[in-house]
Coordinates of C-alpha atoms in Angstrom, one line a residue:
Chain A
M12 CA -20.5 73.2 105.9
L13 CA -18.5 75.0 108.9
T14 CA -14.8 76.3 107.1
D15 CA -11.8 75.7 109.2
S16 CA -12.0 79.6 110.3
E17 CA -15.5 79.1 111.7
V18 CA -14.4 75.7 113.6
R19 CA -11.7 77.6 115.1
S20 CA -13.4 80.5 116.2
R21 CA -15.9 78.6 118.0
L22 CA -13.4 76.7 119.8
R23 CA -11.5 79.4 120.7
D24 CA -14.7 81.1 122.2
A25 CA -15.7 78.0 124.0
L26 CA -12.2 77.7 125.5
E27 CA -12.0 81.3 126.7
A28 CA -15.3 80.8 128.3
V29 CA -13.8 78.4 130.6
T30 CA -10.4 80.1 131.3
P31 CA -10.7 82.8 134.2
P32 CA -7.8 84.7 135.0
A33 CA -5.8 83.3 138.2
P34 CA -4.4 86.3 139.4
W35 CA -2.9 84.8 142.5
L36 CA -1.7 81.6 140.6
A37 CA 1.8 82.8 140.2
S38 CA 1.7 83.7 143.7
R39 CA 0.6 80.4 144.8
I40 CA 3.2 78.4 142.5
Q41 CA 6.0 80.6 144.0
E42 CA 4.8 79.5 147.6
A43 CA 4.6 75.9 146.8
V44 CA 7.9 75.9 145.1
E45 CA 9.3 77.8 148.2
A46 CA 7.8 75.5 150.4
Q47 CA 9.5 72.4 148.2
P48 CA 12.5 73.5 147.1
R49 CA 14.4 72.2 144.1
N50 CA 15.2 68.4 144.5
G51 CA 13.1 67.7 147.2
W52 CA 14.8 69.5 150.2
S53 CA 12.4 70.7 152.4
R54 CA 13.7 74.0 153.8
R55 CA 10.9 76.6 154.7
T56 CA 11.3 80.0 153.3
A57 CA 10.1 83.2 155.1
R58 CA 8.0 84.9 152.8
G59 CA 9.4 88.4 152.1
P60 CA 10.0 90.9 149.1
R61 CA 12.8 88.2 147.8
V62 CA 10.5 87.1 145.1
S63 CA 7.5 89.3 145.5
L64 CA 8.3 91.8 143.0
R65 CA 8.4 89.2 140.5
I66 CA 5.1 87.5 141.7
V67 CA 3.3 90.6 141.3
A68 CA 4.6 91.2 137.8
A69 CA 3.5 87.7 137.1
A70 CA 0.3 88.2 138.3
V71 CA -0.1 91.2 136.7
L72 CA 0.6 90.0 133.5
I73 CA -1.9 87.1 133.8
I74 CA -4.4 89.5 134.7
L75 CA -3.7 91.8 131.7
V76 CA -4.0 89.0 129.4
A77 CA -7.2 87.6 130.8
A78 CA -8.9 90.9 131.2
A79 CA -11.2 90.5 128.0
V80 CA -12.6 87.1 129.6
A81 CA -12.6 88.6 133.1
T82 CA -15.4 91.2 131.9
F83 CA -18.1 88.3 131.6
L84 CA -16.9 86.3 134.4
V85 CA -18.1 87.1 137.8
A86 CA -18.0 83.8 139.5
H87 CA -17.3 82.9 143.1
Y88 CA -15.3 79.5 143.1
P89 CA -14.5 77.3 146.1
F90 CA -10.8 77.6 147.0
P91 CA -8.2 75.0 145.3
S92 CA -5.7 73.5 147.7
T93 CA -2.6 75.0 148.7
V94 CA 0.7 73.7 150.2
P95 CA 0.0 73.0 153.6
A96 CA 1.6 75.2 156.1
S97 CA 4.2 73.6 158.4
P98 CA 6.2 74.7 161.2
S99 CA 8.8 72.2 160.9
S100 CA 8.9 70.5 157.8
S101 CA 12.3 68.6 158.0
S102 CA 12.1 67.7 161.5
S103 CA 10.9 64.3 162.3
S104 CA 9.0 65.7 165.1
R105 CA 5.6 67.0 163.6
G106 CA 4.1 68.8 160.9
W107 CA 4.2 68.4 157.2
A108 CA 6.0 65.7 155.7
N109 CA 9.0 66.4 153.7
G110 CA 8.6 65.0 150.1
G111 CA 5.1 64.0 150.9
I112 CA 5.9 61.0 153.3
A113 CA 6.9 61.4 156.9
M114 CA 7.9 58.2 158.8
V115 CA 7.5 59.2 162.8
T116 CA 8.6 55.8 164.3
A117 CA 10.4 52.9 162.9
T118 CA 6.9 51.5 161.6
D119 CA 4.6 54.4 161.6
G120 CA 4.2 56.9 159.2
W121 CA 1.7 59.7 157.3
G122 CA 1.6 60.4 153.6
N123 CA 0.5 64.0 153.4
G124 CA -1.3 64.6 150.4
V125 CA -4.4 63.6 148.6
P126 CA -5.5 61.3 149.9
F127 CA -3.8 61.6 153.5
T128 CA -2.3 58.4 154.1
H129 CA -1.2 56.4 157.0
T130 CA 1.3 53.3 157.2
T131 CA 1.7 50.9 160.1
D132 CA 4.3 48.3 158.6
G133 CA 7.3 50.6 158.1
G134 CA 6.2 52.2 154.5
L135 CA 5.5 48.6 153.0
H136 CA 1.8 49.8 153.0
W137 CA 0.0 52.8 152.9
K138 CA -3.9 53.2 153.7
D139 CA -6.1 55.7 152.5
V140 CA -7.5 57.6 156.0
T141 CA -9.0 60.7 154.4
P142 CA -11.7 61.4 156.7
L143 CA -15.2 61.2 155.1
G144 CA -16.7 64.6 154.3
V145 CA -13.8 66.7 153.6
G146 CA -13.4 68.1 150.2
R147 CA -10.9 67.8 147.4
H148 CA -8.6 70.3 149.1
F149 CA -7.3 70.2 152.6
D150 CA -4.6 70.8 154.8
S151 CA -3.3 67.7 156.9
Y152 CA -1.1 67.8 159.8
Y153 CA 0.6 64.9 161.8
L154 CA 1.9 65.0 165.8
D155 CA 3.1 61.7 166.4
A156 CA 2.2 57.9 165.0
T157 CA -1.5 58.2 166.0
H158 CA -2.6 61.8 166.2
A159 CA -3.2 63.9 163.0
W160 CA -5.4 66.8 161.7
V161 CA -7.2 67.3 158.6
T162 CA -8.6 70.6 158.2
D163 CA -11.1 71.7 155.5
F164 CA -11.4 75.2 154.0
S165 CA -14.4 76.3 152.5
G166 CA -16.1 79.6 151.2
G167 CA -14.1 82.4 150.2
C168 CA -13.2 83.5 146.2
S169 CA -10.6 82.8 144.2
L170 CA -11.7 85.2 141.5
V171 CA -13.0 88.8 142.3
L172 CA -13.1 91.3 139.5
P173 CA -11.1 94.5 139.9
G174 CA -12.8 97.1 142.2
S175 CA -15.2 94.5 143.8
H176 CA -14.7 92.5 146.9
C177 CA -15.3 89.0 147.8
L178 CA -18.5 88.4 150.3
V179 CA -18.4 85.1 150.9
P180 CA -17.4 84.2 154.3
I181 CA -14.2 81.6 154.7
E182 CA -15.1 78.7 157.3
F183 CA -13.1 75.8 158.3
T184 CA -13.4 72.6 159.9
T185 CA -10.9 70.3 161.6
Y186 CA -11.1 66.5 162.0
R187 CA -8.8 65.0 164.5
T188 CA -7.7 61.4 164.9
A189 CA -6.2 59.8 167.7
D190 CA -5.8 56.2 166.5
G191 CA -4.1 56.5 163.2
G192 CA -7.0 57.8 161.0
R193 CA -9.1 54.9 161.7
T194 CA -11.7 56.9 163.1
W195 CA -12.1 61.0 162.9
Q196 CA -14.1 63.3 165.0
R197 CA -15.5 66.3 163.3
G198 CA -15.0 69.6 165.0
S199 CA -17.2 72.6 164.6
P200 CA -17.0 75.0 161.6
T201 CA -15.2 78.3 162.3
T202 CA -15.4 81.3 160.4
I203 CA -12.2 83.2 160.0
G204 CA -13.3 86.0 157.8
V205 CA -15.5 87.6 155.1
A206 CA -14.5 89.1 151.9
T207 CA -10.7 87.2 152.0
V208 CA -9.6 87.5 148.4
G209 CA -7.7 84.5 147.6
L210 CA -6.6 81.8 149.9
P211 CA -5.6 82.9 153.2
D212 CA -2.1 82.6 154.2
R213 CA -2.2 80.1 157.2
E214 CA 0.1 77.7 159.5
F215 CA -0.8 75.3 162.2
Y216 CA 1.0 74.1 165.0
F217 CA 0.0 71.4 167.4
L218 CA 1.9 71.0 170.6
D219 CA 0.0 67.7 172.1
P220 CA -3.2 66.2 171.3
D221 CA -5.3 68.8 173.1
H222 CA -3.3 72.2 172.3
G223 CA -2.7 74.0 168.7
W224 CA -2.7 77.2 167.3
L225 CA -3.9 78.4 163.7
R226 CA -1.8 81.4 162.2
V227 CA -4.0 82.9 159.3
S228 CA -3.7 86.3 157.5
I229 CA -7.1 87.6 156.3
Q230 CA -8.5 90.7 154.5
R231 CA -11.8 92.3 155.5
I232 CA -14.1 94.8 154.4
A233 CA -15.0 97.4 156.6
N234 CA -17.0 100.3 155.2
G235 CA -16.0 99.2 151.5
V236 CA -12.1 99.5 152.5
P237 CA -10.2 96.3 152.8
V238 CA -8.6 95.8 156.2
Y239 CA -5.7 93.4 156.8
S240 CA -4.6 91.5 159.9
D241 CA -2.5 88.4 160.9
N242 CA -4.8 86.5 163.4
L243 CA -4.2 83.6 165.8
Y244 CA -6.6 81.2 166.7
R245 CA -6.3 78.6 169.6
T246 CA -7.9 75.4 170.4
N247 CA -7.7 73.5 173.8
D248 CA -9.7 71.0 172.9
R249 CA -8.0 68.4 170.2
G250 CA -8.9 70.8 167.7
L251 CA -12.6 70.6 168.1
H252 CA -13.3 74.4 168.7
W253 CA -11.1 77.3 167.9
A254 CA -11.2 80.5 169.1
I255 CA -9.3 83.9 168.3
E256 CA -6.1 84.7 170.6
A257 CA -4.7 87.5 169.2
V258 CA -5.0 89.9 166.4
H259 CA -1.9 92.1 164.6
P260 CA -3.8 94.4 162.4
A261 CA -2.0 96.3 159.9
P262 CA -2.7 100.1 159.6
V263 CA -5.2 101.5 157.6
S264 CA -2.9 103.2 155.3
W265 CA -1.1 99.8 154.6
S266 CA -2.4 98.9 151.3
P267 CA -0.2 95.9 149.4
E268 CA -0.2 95.3 146.1
K269 CA -1.0 91.7 146.8
F270 CA -1.6 90.7 150.4
S271 CA -0.6 87.3 151.6
C272 CA 0.3 88.4 155.3
Y273 CA 1.1 91.4 157.0
E274 CA 3.9 90.6 159.6
W275 CA 3.3 87.4 161.2
C276 CA 4.6 85.7 158.1
G277 CA 7.1 83.1 159.5
P278 CA 7.3 79.8 161.4
M279 CA 5.6 79.3 164.5
A280 CA 6.3 76.7 167.2
F281 CA 5.4 76.3 171.0
G282 CA 7.1 74.8 173.5
S283 CA 4.3 74.4 176.1
A284 CA 0.5 75.5 176.1
T285 CA 2.1 79.1 177.1
T286 CA 5.3 79.6 175.6
G287 CA 5.7 80.1 172.1
W288 CA 7.8 81.6 169.1
L289 CA 6.9 83.3 165.6
W290 CA 9.1 84.5 163.2
T291 CA 7.7 87.5 161.8
V292 CA 9.1 90.2 159.2
L293 CA 9.0 93.9 159.2
A294 CA 6.5 95.6 157.2
S295 CA 8.6 98.6 157.1
D296 CA 11.5 96.6 155.7
P297 CA 10.5 93.1 154.9
T298 CA 14.0 92.0 154.4
K299 CA 14.5 92.4 158.3
H300 CA 13.2 89.2 160.5
R301 CA 12.1 89.5 163.9
V302 CA 11.5 86.5 166.3
L303 CA 8.6 87.1 168.9
V304 CA 7.9 85.3 171.8
T305 CA 4.7 84.5 174.0
H306 CA 4.4 83.6 177.4
D307 CA 0.7 83.5 178.0
G308 CA -0.2 81.3 175.1
G309 CA -0.3 83.6 172.1
G310 CA -2.1 86.2 173.6
T311 CA 0.6 88.8 173.7
W312 CA 4.2 88.7 172.0
S313 CA 7.4 90.6 172.7
E314 CA 10.7 90.2 170.9
Q315 CA 12.6 87.4 171.8
T316 CA 16.5 88.4 172.1
L317 CA 18.8 86.4 170.0
P318 CA 22.7 86.5 169.8
L319 CA 22.2 88.2 166.5
D320 CA 22.0 91.7 166.2
S321 CA 19.2 93.6 164.1
A322 CA 21.2 94.0 161.3
N323 CA 22.4 89.9 161.0
M324 CA 18.9 89.2 161.2
G325 CA 18.3 90.7 157.8
C326 CA 21.2 89.1 156.4
P327 CA 19.5 88.1 154.0
C328 CA 18.5 85.2 155.5
W329 CA 15.8 82.8 156.2
P330 CA 14.5 80.6 159.2
G331 CA 14.7 76.9 159.0
Q332 CA 12.9 74.2 161.2
V333 CA 12.2 75.1 164.6
V334 CA 13.0 72.1 166.9
L335 CA 11.4 71.6 170.4
D336 CA 11.8 69.4 173.2
D337 CA 9.8 71.5 176.0
L338 CA 11.9 74.1 176.8
H339 CA 14.6 73.2 174.0
V340 CA 14.4 75.1 171.0
V341 CA 16.9 74.7 167.8
F342 CA 16.4 77.7 165.3
E343 CA 18.0 77.0 162.0
L344 CA 19.3 80.2 160.5
I345 CA 20.1 80.0 156.8
S346 CA 22.3 82.8 155.5
L347 CA 21.9 83.8 151.6
P348 CA 23.5 83.4 149.2
S349 CA 26.0 81.4 150.8
E350 CA 23.4 78.8 152.1
R351 CA 25.5 78.7 155.0
A352 CA 23.4 77.5 158.0
T353 CA 23.7 78.4 161.8
L354 CA 21.9 77.0 164.8
L355 CA 20.6 79.0 167.6
V356 CA 19.9 76.9 170.5
T357 CA 18.5 77.1 173.9
P358 CA 17.8 74.8 176.7
D359 CA 16.0 77.2 179.0
G360 CA 12.8 78.4 176.9
G361 CA 14.8 81.0 176.0
V362 CA 16.6 82.8 178.5
T363 CA 20.0 81.8 177.1
W364 CA 21.2 81.1 173.6
A365 CA 24.2 79.5 171.8
A366 CA 25.1 79.8 168.5
H367 CA 26.6 76.7 166.6
A368 CA 28.4 76.5 163.2
L369 CA 27.5 73.7 161.1
P370 CA 30.0 71.5 159.4
G371 CA 30.7 72.1 155.6
T372 CA 30.6 75.3 153.6
A373 CA 26.7 74.7 152.8
Q374 CA 24.1 72.3 154.0
V375 CA 20.9 71.3 152.4
D376 CA 19.4 69.8 155.1
V377 CA 19.4 69.8 159.1
G378 CA 17.2 67.9 161.6
F379 CA 17.0 67.2 165.0
Y380 CA 14.7 64.2 166.5
D381 CA 15.4 65.6 170.1
F382 CA 17.4 68.5 171.4
K383 CA 20.9 66.3 171.7
H384 CA 20.5 64.3 168.5
G385 CA 20.5 65.5 165.1
W386 CA 22.0 65.1 161.5
V387 CA 23.0 67.4 158.8
I388 CA 23.6 66.7 154.9
E389 CA 26.5 69.1 153.6
A390 CA 25.8 70.1 150.1
A391 CA 24.7 73.2 148.4
Q392 CA 21.2 73.5 146.6
T393 CA 23.0 75.1 143.6
T394 CA 25.2 72.4 143.5
L395 CA 21.9 69.8 143.1
A396 CA 20.3 72.1 140.8
T397 CA 22.6 71.7 138.4
W398 CA 23.1 68.0 138.6
S399 CA 21.8 65.7 136.0
P400 CA 22.0 61.9 135.5
T401 CA 25.0 62.4 133.3
S402 CA 27.0 64.1 135.8
P403 CA 29.4 62.7 138.1
A404 CA 27.3 61.2 141.3
I405 CA 27.4 63.3 144.4
P406 CA 28.2 61.6 147.6
L407 CA 25.8 62.1 150.9
A408 CA 27.8 64.1 153.2
L409 CA 25.9 63.4 156.3
D410 CA 27.0 64.2 159.5
R411 CA 25.4 63.7 163.1
T412 CA 25.7 65.2 166.7
D413 CA 24.8 63.9 169.9
D414 CA 25.4 67.0 172.0
G415 CA 23.0 69.5 170.3
G416 CA 25.1 70.8 168.0
S417 CA 28.3 71.4 169.3
T418 CA 30.2 68.8 167.7
W419 CA 29.6 66.8 164.7
T420 CA 30.7 63.3 163.3
R421 CA 30.9 62.5 159.5
I422 CA 28.8 59.2 158.9
R423 CA 30.4 56.5 156.6
T424 CA 27.5 55.9 154.3
D425 CA 26.6 53.8 151.3
L426 CA 24.0 56.1 150.1
Q427 CA 24.4 58.6 147.4
L428 CA 22.8 62.1 147.4
A429 CA 22.7 61.9 143.5
S430 CA 23.6 59.5 141.1
N431 CA 22.3 57.6 137.8
G432 CA 20.4 55.7 140.3
G433 CA 18.5 58.5 141.4
E434 CA 18.3 61.7 143.4
V435 CA 17.6 61.6 146.9
G436 CA 15.0 64.3 148.3
S437 CA 15.1 63.8 151.9
V438 CA 17.0 62.3 154.9
Y439 CA 15.7 61.8 158.4
F440 CA 16.0 59.8 161.3
V441 CA 13.6 58.9 163.8
D442 CA 16.3 58.0 166.5
Q443 CA 19.9 56.9 166.7
E444 CA 19.6 54.3 164.4
I445 CA 16.5 54.1 162.4
G446 CA 16.4 56.5 159.3
F447 CA 14.5 56.9 156.1
A448 CA 15.6 58.5 152.7
I449 CA 13.2 59.3 149.5
R450 CA 14.8 58.9 146.4
D451 CA 13.3 59.7 142.9
I452 CA 14.2 57.6 140.0
G453 CA 13.2 58.6 136.0
T454 CA 13.6 56.2 133.2
A455 CA 15.9 57.1 130.7
A456 CA 13.7 56.2 127.9
T457 CA 10.4 57.6 127.0
P458 CA 7.9 55.2 126.7
V459 CA 4.9 55.7 124.3
G460 CA 2.2 58.1 125.3
C461 CA 4.3 60.2 127.4
Y462 CA 5.1 63.8 126.5
L463 CA 7.9 64.6 128.9
P464 CA 11.5 64.6 127.6
S465 CA 13.6 61.6 128.8
G466 CA 14.1 61.4 132.4
F467 CA 10.8 62.3 133.3
C468 CA 8.5 59.8 132.6
N469 CA 7.7 56.9 134.8
T470 CA 9.1 58.3 137.8
V471 CA 8.9 56.5 140.7
R472 CA 9.7 57.4 144.3
E473 CA 11.3 55.1 146.6
L474 CA 11.6 54.7 150.4
L475 CA 14.8 53.7 151.9
K476 CA 15.5 52.9 155.5
T477 CA 18.6 52.5 157.6
S478 CA 18.7 50.7 160.8
D479 CA 22.4 51.5 161.8
G480 CA 22.5 55.1 162.0
G481 CA 22.9 56.2 158.4
H482 CA 25.9 53.7 157.6
T483 CA 23.7 51.1 155.1
W484 CA 20.6 51.5 153.3
S485 CA 18.0 49.5 151.6
V486 CA 14.6 50.0 149.7
V487 CA 11.8 49.7 151.7
N488 CA 9.0 50.3 149.1
A489 CA 10.2 50.7 145.4
N490 CA 7.3 52.8 144.4
I491 CA 5.4 55.1 147.2
Chain B
M3 CA 17.0 84.3 129.8
P4 CA 20.4 83.6 131.2
V5 CA 19.9 79.7 131.5
K6 CA 23.2 79.3 133.6
A7 CA 21.5 81.5 136.1
T8 CA 18.2 79.5 136.0
R9 CA 19.9 76.2 136.3
R10 CA 21.8 77.4 139.0
G11 CA 18.3 77.6 140.5
S12 CA 18.0 81.3 141.6
D13 CA 14.5 82.2 142.5
L14 CA 14.2 85.2 140.4
A15 CA 15.1 83.3 137.4
F16 CA 12.5 80.5 137.8
A17 CA 10.5 83.7 138.5
D18 CA 11.3 84.7 135.0
L19 CA 10.5 81.3 133.4
L20 CA 7.2 81.5 135.1
E21 CA 6.3 84.7 133.6
I22 CA 6.8 83.2 130.3
V23 CA 5.1 80.1 130.5
L24 CA 2.4 80.4 133.0
E25 CA -0.3 82.1 131.0
P26 CA 0.0 79.4 128.2
A27 CA 0.0 76.8 130.6
Y28 CA -2.9 77.7 132.6
R29 CA -4.7 78.2 129.5
L30 CA -3.6 74.7 128.1
A31 CA -4.8 73.0 131.6
C32 CA -8.0 74.8 131.2
A33 CA -8.8 73.7 127.8
M34 CA -7.5 70.1 128.7
L35 CA -9.3 69.7 132.0
H36 CA -12.4 72.2 131.6
D37 CA -12.3 72.9 135.2
P38 CA -10.0 76.0 136.6
H39 CA -9.3 74.7 139.8
A40 CA -8.1 71.3 138.4
A41 CA -6.1 73.3 135.9
E42 CA -4.3 75.4 138.5
D43 CA -3.5 72.3 140.5
A44 CA -2.2 71.0 137.4
V45 CA 0.1 73.8 136.6
Q46 CA 1.4 74.0 140.3
E47 CA 2.3 70.4 140.2
A48 CA 4.0 71.0 137.0
A49 CA 5.5 74.1 138.4
L50 CA 7.1 71.9 141.0
K51 CA 8.0 69.2 138.9
A52 CA 9.8 71.9 136.8
W53 CA 11.4 73.6 139.8
R54 CA 12.8 69.9 140.7
K55 CA 14.0 69.1 137.4
L56 CA 15.1 72.6 136.2
G57 CA 18.8 71.3 135.6
Q58 CA 17.3 69.4 132.6
L59 CA 16.3 72.6 130.9
R60 CA 19.2 72.8 128.3
A61 CA 18.2 76.3 126.8
A62 CA 16.1 79.2 127.4
E63 CA 14.2 79.0 124.1
A64 CA 13.1 75.7 125.0
A65 CA 11.4 76.4 128.2
R66 CA 8.0 76.8 127.0
P67 CA 7.7 73.7 125.1
W68 CA 9.5 72.0 128.0
F69 CA 7.1 73.3 130.6
L70 CA 4.1 72.8 128.5
S71 CA 4.8 69.3 128.0
I72 CA 5.0 68.9 131.8
V73 CA 1.6 70.3 132.1
A74 CA 0.3 68.4 129.2
N75 CA 1.4 65.1 131.3
E76 CA 0.1 66.6 134.5
C77 CA -3.6 66.9 132.8
R78 CA -3.2 63.3 131.5
N79 CA -2.4 62.1 135.2
T80 CA -5.2 64.2 136.6
R81 CA -7.8 62.7 134.1
R82 CA -6.6 59.5 135.2
S83 CA -7.1 60.1 138.7
R84 CA -9.7 58.8 141.1
W85 CA -10.6 62.3 142.0
W86 CA -11.2 63.2 138.3
S87 CA -14.9 61.2 138.4
V88 CA -15.7 63.6 141.2
L89 CA -15.0 66.4 139.2
K90 CA -17.0 65.1 136.4
S91 CA -20.0 64.7 138.0
A92 CA -19.6 68.2 139.5
E93 CA -18.9 69.3 135.7
S94 CA -22.1 68.0 134.4
Q95 CA -24.0 70.4 136.2
E96 CA -22.6 73.1 133.9
T97 CA -25.6 73.0 131.6
E98 CA -28.2 73.7 134.4
D99 CA -27.7 77.6 135.1
T100 CA -27.2 78.7 131.7
S101 CA -29.7 79.7 129.0
A102 CA -27.7 82.2 126.3
D103 CA -27.2 80.4 122.7
S104 CA -23.7 81.5 122.8
V105 CA -22.8 79.9 126.0
L106 CA -24.7 76.8 125.4
R107 CA -23.0 76.6 121.9
G108 CA -19.6 76.8 124.0
L109 CA -20.9 73.7 126.1
E110 CA -21.5 72.0 122.9
V111 CA -18.0 72.7 121.7
R112 CA -16.3 71.6 125.1
R113 CA -18.3 68.6 124.9
A114 CA -17.4 68.0 121.4
L115 CA -13.7 68.7 122.3
R116 CA -13.8 66.5 125.5
S117 CA -14.8 63.7 123.1
L118 CA -11.7 63.5 121.1
D119 CA -8.9 61.2 121.5
E120 CA -6.2 63.4 123.8
R121 CA -4.0 63.7 121.6
K122 CA -5.9 65.0 119.1
R123 CA -7.4 67.2 121.5
L124 CA -4.1 68.2 122.9
A125 CA -2.6 68.8 119.3
L126 CA -5.7 71.1 118.5
V127 CA -5.7 73.0 121.9
L128 CA -1.8 73.8 121.1
H129 CA -2.3 75.1 117.6
W130 CA -5.7 76.4 117.3
Y131 CA -6.3 78.0 121.1
L132 CA -2.5 78.7 121.9
D133 CA -1.3 79.4 118.5
L134 CA 1.8 77.4 118.7
P135 CA 3.5 76.4 115.5
L136 CA 3.7 72.8 114.7
E137 CA 7.6 72.4 115.3
E138 CA 6.6 73.5 119.0
I139 CA 3.8 71.1 119.5
A140 CA 6.0 68.1 118.1
L141 CA 8.7 69.0 120.7
I142 CA 5.8 69.1 123.5
T143 CA 4.1 66.0 122.4
G144 CA 7.2 64.4 121.5
S145 CA 5.8 63.4 117.8
S146 CA 7.0 64.3 114.5
V147 CA 5.7 67.4 112.6
H148 CA 3.8 65.0 110.2
A149 CA 2.5 63.2 113.0
V150 CA 1.1 66.5 114.6
E151 CA -0.3 67.7 111.4
S152 CA -2.4 64.6 110.8
R153 CA -3.6 65.0 114.2
I154 CA -4.8 68.4 113.7
S155 CA -6.5 67.6 110.7
R156 CA -8.2 64.4 111.8
G157 CA -9.4 66.3 115.1
M158 CA -10.3 69.3 113.1
Q159 CA -12.6 67.0 110.9
E160 CA -14.0 65.4 113.8
L161 CA -14.9 68.6 115.6
R162 CA -16.7 69.9 112.5
R163 CA -18.6 67.2 112.3
R164 CA -19.8 67.5 115.9
M165 CA -20.3 70.7 115.7
E166 CA -22.5 70.5 112.5
A167 CA -24.5 67.7 114.4
S168 CA -25.2 69.8 117.2
D169 CA -26.3 72.7 115.2
A170 CA -28.9 70.4 113.3
D171 CA -30.2 69.4 116.4

């Protein structure tokens, strides 16, 4: 008869054998958290050193703990998922949905997740429109009510032992739909590099149904030495074929502790097939940001002059969404730690810029559905972070602008930002009257079988809608 | 760890929390799901939920059971999802490429563990694999210490029987 000790020993050995180290798991989580900040407020953050040291420390800790196991694990795994990259997460214009749900018209919307879903009845019903053939993990991107892309990544390595390199090329295949996901067209596979360790940092932007860009940061091995670069791919045929447009290589001497991207690390957006902007960091001082502009579709880039001096660009701050209406561009620049946002707007493709202050002392969300019309939610992330269901309710301070951010008007609304009725995770408008909000509600009681503390179990997500510019809200779908 | 800083939501404080809980969380998810990719997904989802609900964390010393309880629930959700059936079919190929006795024995043990009731499996993994005390397991599972003891005891008996049956084969 086996002793307790023998049973335990066998159990530990068996489980250790299926627990490989995940040296990049901490950074993956941190990146996902940054892409979906607390309470669901979606605000894309620039990657920089603000958390990188902690990430590296966590990764090193994991490597050390799992080192013994790693000695006999030499395996190549397909990539798991990452948070899909998005240039303008909170804007209703395009990209990746805030809170997983993006209504792009009063009736049509996308659910970015697994599965990829679509609604045509205002969010009441959602249909799985994931194209056949994609793997378990994919990136999704919507442009409007009918056009969307799903990109399947394969190859590469999620685990590479110290001193060795992954030799499995990474390949992506894009599927596109022009009919709301009813049918999909599969593009040609594109190999973006070999010997990439971990998931490539990447970001898509589609200007229209035909033109799109992919920024991807890769590591290659040349003569046994890793070489890093930020690459820009472009498609002119709806995502079916991609060709490299620009390469921004790191110096050979550049050797990061952990590679995510070199300098092209921030949001990217295009106003036309030729003109676009890219937020970058300086490798020599990652607290500094620069905005680059291209006028040839991404082949060459130069620094965009903005009404902020270079010192201010390293505030510390991070860029918010970029909203484009052809030549009209709105940058949102959030200063830290005050969380106060400033709008930088241009009506002429970047020739002239104006800076607009926003109402309130801190803003958790800013969005525009065209160059003139937008909204802002006044509140601080820190206020929301400390809120709990037993705290006093936080009213929704919603302001709107109809002149591109010069003046703002407070909207009287019956929606509360946080109350014992739930926490609102996102608010956005598709036109001057129609808007949507997502609210999370957790039950107070802990049902049988739930391991979580009170408030976590049976959490449901509601989709709410306003048809009068945000004054009154009603539940469209009580459990999306 | 300064809980106030954490609850105020500084990224660094959250990174501190991750440093403490990530390794046991990942081991727990691997042990429950037997799939490193699914485990990574579960831990990431748990981290996002923890990030959003950080205000509910009342004390720094409660961080580990609090986070592990979220991970355990994510693992449960993962096993219920429709994608899990796809994963399971891929998982069954595990035996094809191996030959060493120790590896085969590991497969049998994991198979035996998978066959246990989920609550027993969770208790066994937390106690015998992650070396957590009974009191903390009770917090994680929302059970009494007595109930945890009982699950571990019964789980161990079942596991032993299956191991012995496997050895006899």
